[in-house]
Coordinates of N, CA, C and O in Angstrom, one line a residue:
Q1 N -14.6 -5.3 9.3 CA -14.4 -6.4 10.2 C -14.4 -7.8 9.7 O -14.0 -8.6 10.4
D2 N -15.0 -8.0 8.6 CA -15.0 -9.3 7.7 C -13.7 -9.8 7.2 O -13.5 -10.9 7.2
F3 N -12.9 -8.8 7.1 CA -11.5 -9.1 6.2 C -10.4 -9.3 7.0 O -9.4 -9.3 6.7
F4 N -10.3 -8.6 8.3 CA -9.2 -8.3 9.1 C -9.3 -9.1 10.2 O -10.5 -9.5 11.2
G5 N -8.0 -9.7 10.8 CA -8.0 -10.4 11.9 C -8.1 -9.5 13.2 O -8.1 -8.3 12.9
E6 N -8.0 -10.0 14.4 CA -7.8 -9.2 15.5 C -6.9 -8.2 15.7 O -7.0 -7.1 15.9
N7 N -5.5 -8.5 15.3 CA -4.5 -7.3 15.4 C -4.4 -6.8 13.8 O -3.1 -6.4 13.7
E8 N -5.2 -6.6 12.9 CA -5.0 -6.3 11.7 C -5.7 -4.9 11.3 O -6.7 -4.8 11.8
W9 N -5.1 -4.2 10.8 CA -5.8 -2.9 10.1 C -5.0 -2.3 9.1 O -4.1 -2.8 8.5
L10 N -5.6 -1.2 8.5 CA -5.2 -0.5 7.4 C -5.2 0.9 7.7 O -5.8 1.3 8.6
W11 N -4.5 1.8 6.9 CA -4.4 3.0 7.3 C -5.1 3.7 5.8 O -5.0 3.0 4.8
A12 N -5.7 4.8 6.0 CA -6.4 5.5 4.9 C -6.2 7.0 5.4 O -5.8 7.3 6.1
D13 N -6.7 7.8 4.1 CA -6.4 9.1 4.2 C -7.6 9.7 5.3 O -8.7 9.0 5.7
S14 N -7.3 11.0 5.6 CA -8.4 11.8 6.7 C -10.0 11.8 6.1 O -10.6 12.3 6.9
M15 N -9.8 11.4 5.0 CA -11.3 11.5 4.5 C -12.2 10.4 4.7 O -13.4 10.6 5.3
Y16 N -11.5 9.2 5.7 CA -12.2 8.2 6.0 C -12.3 8.5 7.5 O -11.5 9.1 8.3
G17 N -13.1 7.6 8.4 CA -13.5 7.9 9.4 C -12.3 6.9 10.4 O -12.2 5.8 10.0
L18 N -12.1 7.2 11.6 CA -11.6 6.3 12.7 C -12.0 5.0 13.0 O -13.3 5.2 13.3
Q19 N -11.8 4.1 12.6 CA -12.3 2.8 13.1 C -11.5 1.9 13.8 O -10.1 2.1 13.4
T20 N -11.8 0.7 14.3 CA -10.8 -0.1 15.1 C -10.0 -0.8 14.0 O -8.8 -1.1 14.4
W21 N -10.5 -0.8 12.8 CA -9.5 -1.5 11.7 C -9.0 -0.5 10.7 O -8.5 -0.8 9.7
C22 N -9.4 0.6 10.9 CA -8.9 1.8 9.9 C -8.3 2.9 10.8 O -8.8 3.4 11.6
V23 N -6.7 3.2 10.6 CA -6.0 4.2 11.1 C -6.0 5.5 10.2 O -5.8 5.2 8.8
V24 N -6.5 6.4 10.6 CA -6.2 7.6 9.9 C -5.4 8.5 10.5 O -5.4 8.8 11.6
P25 N -5.1 9.7 9.8 CA -4.3 10.8 10.4 C -5.2 11.8 11.3 O -6.5 11.7 11.0
F26 N -4.8 12.4 12.2 CA -5.5 13.2 12.9 C -5.9 14.6 12.3 O -5.2 14.9 11.5
K27 N -7.0 14.9 12.5 CA -7.8 16.0 11.8 C -7.5 17.4 12.7 O -7.6 17.1 14.0
R28 N -6.9 18.6 12.1 CA -7.1 19.7 13.2 C -8.4 20.1 13.6 O -9.1 20.4 12.5
P29 N -8.6 20.2 14.7 CA -9.9 20.8 15.2 C -10.4 22.1 14.7 O -9.5 22.9 14.7
P30 N -11.7 22.4 14.8 CA -12.0 23.9 14.1 C -11.5 24.6 15.3 O -11.7 24.7 16.4
Q31 N -10.7 25.7 14.9 CA -10.2 26.6 15.8 C -9.3 26.3 16.8 O -9.4 26.5 18.1
G32 N -8.4 25.0 16.6 CA -7.8 24.5 17.4 C -6.4 24.2 16.8 O -6.3 24.5 15.6
D33 N -5.5 23.1 17.5 CA -4.4 22.8 16.9 C -4.2 21.3 17.4 O -4.8 21.2 18.3
L34 N -3.4 20.7 16.3 CA -3.0 19.1 16.9 C -2.0 19.3 18.2 O -1.0 20.1 18.1
T35 N -2.3 18.2 18.8 CA -0.9 18.3 20.1 C 0.2 17.7 19.4 O 0.0 17.3 18.4
P36 N 1.5 18.2 20.3 CA 2.5 17.6 19.5 C 2.7 16.2 19.2 O 3.3 15.6 18.4
D37 N 1.8 15.3 20.2 CA 1.8 13.8 19.9 C 1.1 13.5 18.7 O 1.4 12.6 17.6
Q38 N -0.1 14.1 18.4 CA -0.8 14.0 17.2 C -0.1 14.5 15.9 O 0.1 13.7 15.0
K39 N 0.6 15.5 16.0 CA 1.3 16.0 15.1 C 2.7 14.9 14.6 O 2.9 14.5 13.4
K40 N 3.2 14.3 15.6 CA 4.4 13.3 15.6 C 3.7 12.1 14.8 O 4.3 11.5 14.0
F41 N 2.7 11.7 15.3 CA 2.0 10.4 14.7 C 1.7 10.8 13.1 O 1.8 9.9 12.5
N42 N 0.9 11.8 12.9 CA 0.9 12.4 11.2 C 2.0 12.2 10.7 O 1.8 11.8 9.4
Y43 N 3.0 12.8 11.0 CA 4.2 12.7 10.5 C 4.9 11.4 10.2 O 5.1 11.1 9.1
Y44 N 5.0 10.4 11.2 CA 5.2 9.1 10.9 C 4.6 8.3 10.0 O 4.8 7.5 9.2
L45 N 3.2 8.5 10.2 CA 2.2 8.0 9.1 C 2.4 8.3 7.9 O 2.4 7.5 6.7
S46 N 2.6 9.6 7.6 CA 2.8 10.0 6.4 C 4.0 9.4 5.7 O 3.9 9.2 4.4
K47 N 5.2 9.4 6.4 CA 6.3 8.8 5.9 C 5.8 7.3 5.4 O 6.3 6.8 4.2
I48 N 5.3 6.5 6.3 CA 4.8 5.3 5.7 C 4.0 5.2 4.5 O 4.2 4.4 3.5
C49 N 2.9 6.1 4.4 CA 2.3 6.3 3.0 C 2.9 6.7 2.0 O 2.6 6.1 0.9
V50 N 3.8 7.4 2.2 CA 4.8 7.9 1.1 C 5.5 6.5 0.6 O 5.5 6.3 -0.8
R51 N 6.1 5.7 1.3 CA 6.9 4.6 1.1 C 6.0 3.6 0.4 O 6.3 2.9 -0.7
S52 N 4.9 3.5 1.0 CA 3.8 2.6 0.2 C 3.5 2.9 -1.2 O 3.4 2.4 -2.2
E53 N 3.3 4.3 -1.4 CA 3.0 4.9 -2.7 C 4.2 4.6 -3.6 O 3.8 4.5 -4.8
H54 N 5.3 5.0 -3.0 CA 6.5 4.5 -4.1 C 6.7 3.1 -4.5 O 7.0 2.9 -5.5
L55 N 6.3 2.0 -3.5 CA 6.4 0.8 -3.7 C 5.4 0.4 -4.7 O 5.4 -0.1 -5.9
F56 N 3.9 0.9 -4.8 CA 2.7 0.8 -5.8 C 3.2 1.5 -6.8 O 3.2 0.6 -8.1
G57 N 4.0 2.5 -7.2 CA 4.2 3.2 -8.2 C 5.5 2.4 -9.2 O 5.4 2.0 -10.1
S58 N 6.5 1.7 -8.0 CA 7.4 1.0 -8.7 C 6.8 -0.6 -9.3 O 7.3 -1.1 -10.3
L59 N 5.9 -1.0 -8.5 CA 5.3 -2.5 -9.3 C 4.7 -2.1 -10.3 O 4.5 -2.5 -11.1
K60 N 3.8 -0.9 -10.3 CA 2.9 -0.6 -11.6 C 3.6 -0.5 -12.7 O 3.4 -0.7 -13.8
G61 N 5.0 0.3 -12.4 CA 5.7 0.7 -13.7 C 6.7 -0.7 -14.0 O 6.8 -1.0 -15.3
R62 N 6.6 -1.9 -13.1 CA 7.4 -3.0 -13.7 C 6.3 -4.0 -14.3 O 6.6 -4.8 -15.0
F63 N 5.2 -3.8 -13.5 CA 4.2 -4.7 -14.0 C 2.9 -4.3 -14.4 O 2.1 -3.9 -13.8
Q64 N 2.7 -4.0 -15.7 CA 1.5 -3.2 -16.2 C 0.2 -3.9 -15.9 O -0.6 -2.8 -15.9
S65 N 0.1 -4.9 -15.7 CA -1.0 -5.9 -15.4 C -1.6 -5.2 -14.1 O -2.9 -5.3 -13.6
L66 N -0.9 -4.6 -13.3 CA -1.5 -4.1 -11.9 C -1.9 -2.4 -12.1 O -2.4 -2.3 -11.2
K67 N -1.7 -2.0 -13.3 CA -2.5 -0.6 -13.4 C -3.7 -0.7 -13.4 O -4.5 0.4 -13.0
E68 N -4.4 -1.7 -13.8 CA -6.0 -1.6 -13.5 C -6.5 -3.3 -13.5 O -5.6 -4.1 -14.2
L69 N -7.3 -3.5 -12.9 CA -7.7 -5.1 -13.1 C -8.5 -5.1 -14.0 O -9.5 -4.2 -14.4
R70 N -8.7 -6.3 -14.9 CA -9.6 -6.3 -16.3 C -10.7 -6.9 -16.0 O -11.6 -7.0 -16.9
F71 N -11.2 -7.0 -14.5 CA -12.5 -7.7 -14.3 C -12.8 -7.0 -13.0 O -12.0 -6.6 -12.3
Q72 N -14.0 -7.2 -12.9 CA -14.7 -6.6 -11.4 C -14.5 -7.7 -10.6 O -14.9 -9.1 -11.0
I73 N -14.3 -7.4 -9.0 CA -14.3 -8.5 -8.2 C -15.6 -8.7 -7.5 O -16.2 -7.8 -7.1
Q74 N -16.5 -9.8 -7.9 CA -17.9 -10.1 -7.6 C -18.0 -11.3 -6.9 O -19.0 -11.6 -6.6
S75 N -17.2 -12.0 -6.8 CA -17.4 -13.3 -5.7 C -15.9 -13.6 -5.2 O -14.8 -13.0 -5.3
E76 N -16.1 -14.4 -4.1 CA -15.0 -14.8 -3.2 C -13.9 -15.3 -4.3 O -12.7 -15.2 -4.0
R77 N -14.3 -16.2 -5.0 CA -13.4 -16.8 -6.2 C -12.6 -15.8 -7.0 O -11.3 -16.0 -7.0
Q78 N -13.1 -14.7 -7.3 CA -12.3 -13.7 -8.0 C -11.6 -12.9 -7.0 O -10.4 -12.6 -7.6
L79 N -11.7 -12.7 -5.9 CA -11.0 -11.9 -5.0 C -9.6 -12.9 -4.6 O -8.8 -12.2 -4.7
E80 N -10.2 -14.1 -4.5 CA -9.0 -15.2 -4.2 C -7.9 -14.8 -5.7 O -6.7 -15.1 -5.5
Y81 N -8.4 -15.1 -6.6 CA -7.7 -14.8 -8.1 C -6.8 -13.5 -8.2 O -5.6 -13.5 -8.1
A82 N -7.5 -12.4 -7.7 CA -6.9 -11.2 -7.6 C -5.7 -11.0 -6.6 O -4.5 -10.5 -6.8
N83 N -6.0 -11.7 -5.2 CA -4.8 -11.9 -4.4 C -3.8 -12.8 -4.8 O -2.6 -12.3 -4.5
M84 N -4.2 -13.8 -5.7 CA -3.0 -14.9 -6.0 C -2.1 -13.9 -6.8 O -0.9 -14.1 -6.7
W85 N -3.0 -13.4 -7.9 CA -2.1 -12.7 -9.0 C -1.1 -11.5 -8.3 O -0.1 -11.5 -8.6
T86 N -1.6 -10.8 -7.4 CA -0.8 -10.0 -6.7 C 0.2 -10.4 -5.9 O 1.4 -10.1 -5.9
H87 N 0.0 -11.5 -5.1 CA 1.0 -12.4 -4.7 C 2.0 -12.9 -5.4 O 3.1 -12.7 -5.1
C88 N 1.7 -13.2 -6.5 CA 2.7 -13.7 -7.4 C 3.6 -12.9 -8.0 O 4.9 -12.9 -8.2
I89 N 2.9 -11.4 -8.3 CA 3.8 -10.6 -8.6 C 4.7 -10.1 -7.6 O 5.9 -9.6 -7.9
L90 N 4.4 -9.9 -6.3 CA 5.3 -9.7 -5.4 C 6.4 -10.6 -5.3 O 7.6 -10.3 -5.0
I91 N 6.1 -11.7 -5.2 CA 7.3 -12.6 -5.5 C 8.2 -12.7 -6.5 O 9.4 -12.6 -6.3
V92 N 7.7 -12.6 -7.9 CA 8.6 -12.2 -8.9 C 9.4 -11.0 -8.7 O 10.7 -10.6 -8.9
H93 N 8.7 -9.8 -8.1 CA 9.6 -8.5 -7.7 C 10.6 -8.7 -7.0 O 11.8 -8.5 -7.3
N94 N 10.4 -9.6 -5.7 CA 11.5 -9.7 -4.9 C 12.5 -10.3 -5.4 O 13.8 -10.1 -5.3
M95 N 12.0 -11.4 -6.4 CA 13.1 -12.2 -7.5 C 14.0 -11.4 -8.1 O 15.2 -11.5 -8.1
I96 N 13.5 -10.6 -8.8 CA 14.0 -9.5 -9.6 C 15.3 -8.6 -8.7 O 16.2 -8.4 -9.1
I97 N 14.7 -8.2 -7.6 CA 15.5 -7.3 -6.8 C 16.7 -8.2 -6.5 O 17.8 -7.6 -6.4
E98 N 16.8 -9.4 -5.9 CA 17.9 -10.3 -5.9 C 18.7 -10.6 -6.7 O 20.0 -10.3 -6.6
I99 N 18.1 -10.9 -8.1 CA 18.9 -11.0 -9.2 C 19.4 -9.8 -9.6 O 20.9 -9.8 -9.8
E100 N 19.0 -8.5 -9.5 CA 19.8 -7.1 -9.8 C 20.7 -7.0 -8.7 O 21.9 -6.5 -9.4
E101 N 20.5 -7.2 -7.5 CA 21.6 -7.0 -6.5 C 22.9 -7.9 -6.6 O 24.3 -7.7 -6.6
E102 N 22.5 -9.4 -7.3 CA 23.5 -10.1 -7.7 C 24.6 -9.7 -8.9 O 25.6 -10.0 -9.3
L103 N 23.8 -8.9 -9.8 CA 24.4 -8.6 -11.0 C 25.2 -7.0 -10.5 O 25.5 -6.7 -11.7
G104 N 24.7 -6.3 -9.5 CA 25.2 -5.1 -9.2 C 24.4 -4.1 -9.9 O 24.8 -3.0 -10.1
I105 N 22.9 -4.3 -9.9 CA 22.2 -3.3 -10.8 C 21.4 -2.8 -9.4 O 20.7 -3.5 -8.9
K106 N 21.1 -1.4 -9.7 CA 20.2 -0.7 -8.6 C 19.5 0.0 -9.5 O 19.7 0.9 -10.0
S107 N 18.2 -0.5 -9.3 CA 16.9 0.2 -10.0 C 16.2 1.0 -8.9 O 16.3 0.6 -7.7
T108 N 15.7 2.1 -9.3 CA 14.8 3.0 -8.5 C 13.6 3.2 -9.0 O 13.2 2.5 -10.3
C109 N 12.6 3.8 -8.4 CA 11.2 3.9 -8.6 C 11.3 4.5 -10.0 O 10.3 4.4 -10.9
E110 N 12.2 5.8 -10.0 CA 12.0 6.4 -11.3 C 12.4 5.6 -12.5 O 11.8 6.0 -13.5
D111 N 13.1 4.8 -12.3 CA 13.6 3.8 -13.5 C 12.3 3.0 -14.0 O 11.9 3.1 -15.5
F112 N 11.4 2.5 -13.1 CA 10.4 2.0 -13.5 C 9.2 2.7 -13.9 O 8.6 2.6 -15.0
M113 N 8.9 3.9 -13.2 CA 8.1 4.9 -13.9 C 8.1 5.4 -15.3 O 7.2 5.5 -16.1
R114 N 9.8 5.6 -15.8 CA 10.2 6.0 -17.0 C 9.6 4.9 -18.0 O 9.2 4.8 -19.1

């Protein structure tokens, strides 16, 4: 609640509990089944999660500094630094995509992972 605005949230796997700021997949109830709407929700949520994981994989493949932070975030200033670093990497990533498109180059997640 300290980090998110009124209409902001994140998604997590089913290990986490449902909160107003945390969206998780529906769990199958004991000796029951999910409703069709719950199954549909889980399906589309999983598609978002897969795309997100592919993005993280491609970013980590292209920018080795994202594989692990070399410091612990123990202050607001350090958090701001980590956010700024990530923001800069996303800007450079988008610039690379635009330049590659202009040059007719099509890179994939698998290219970055190799």
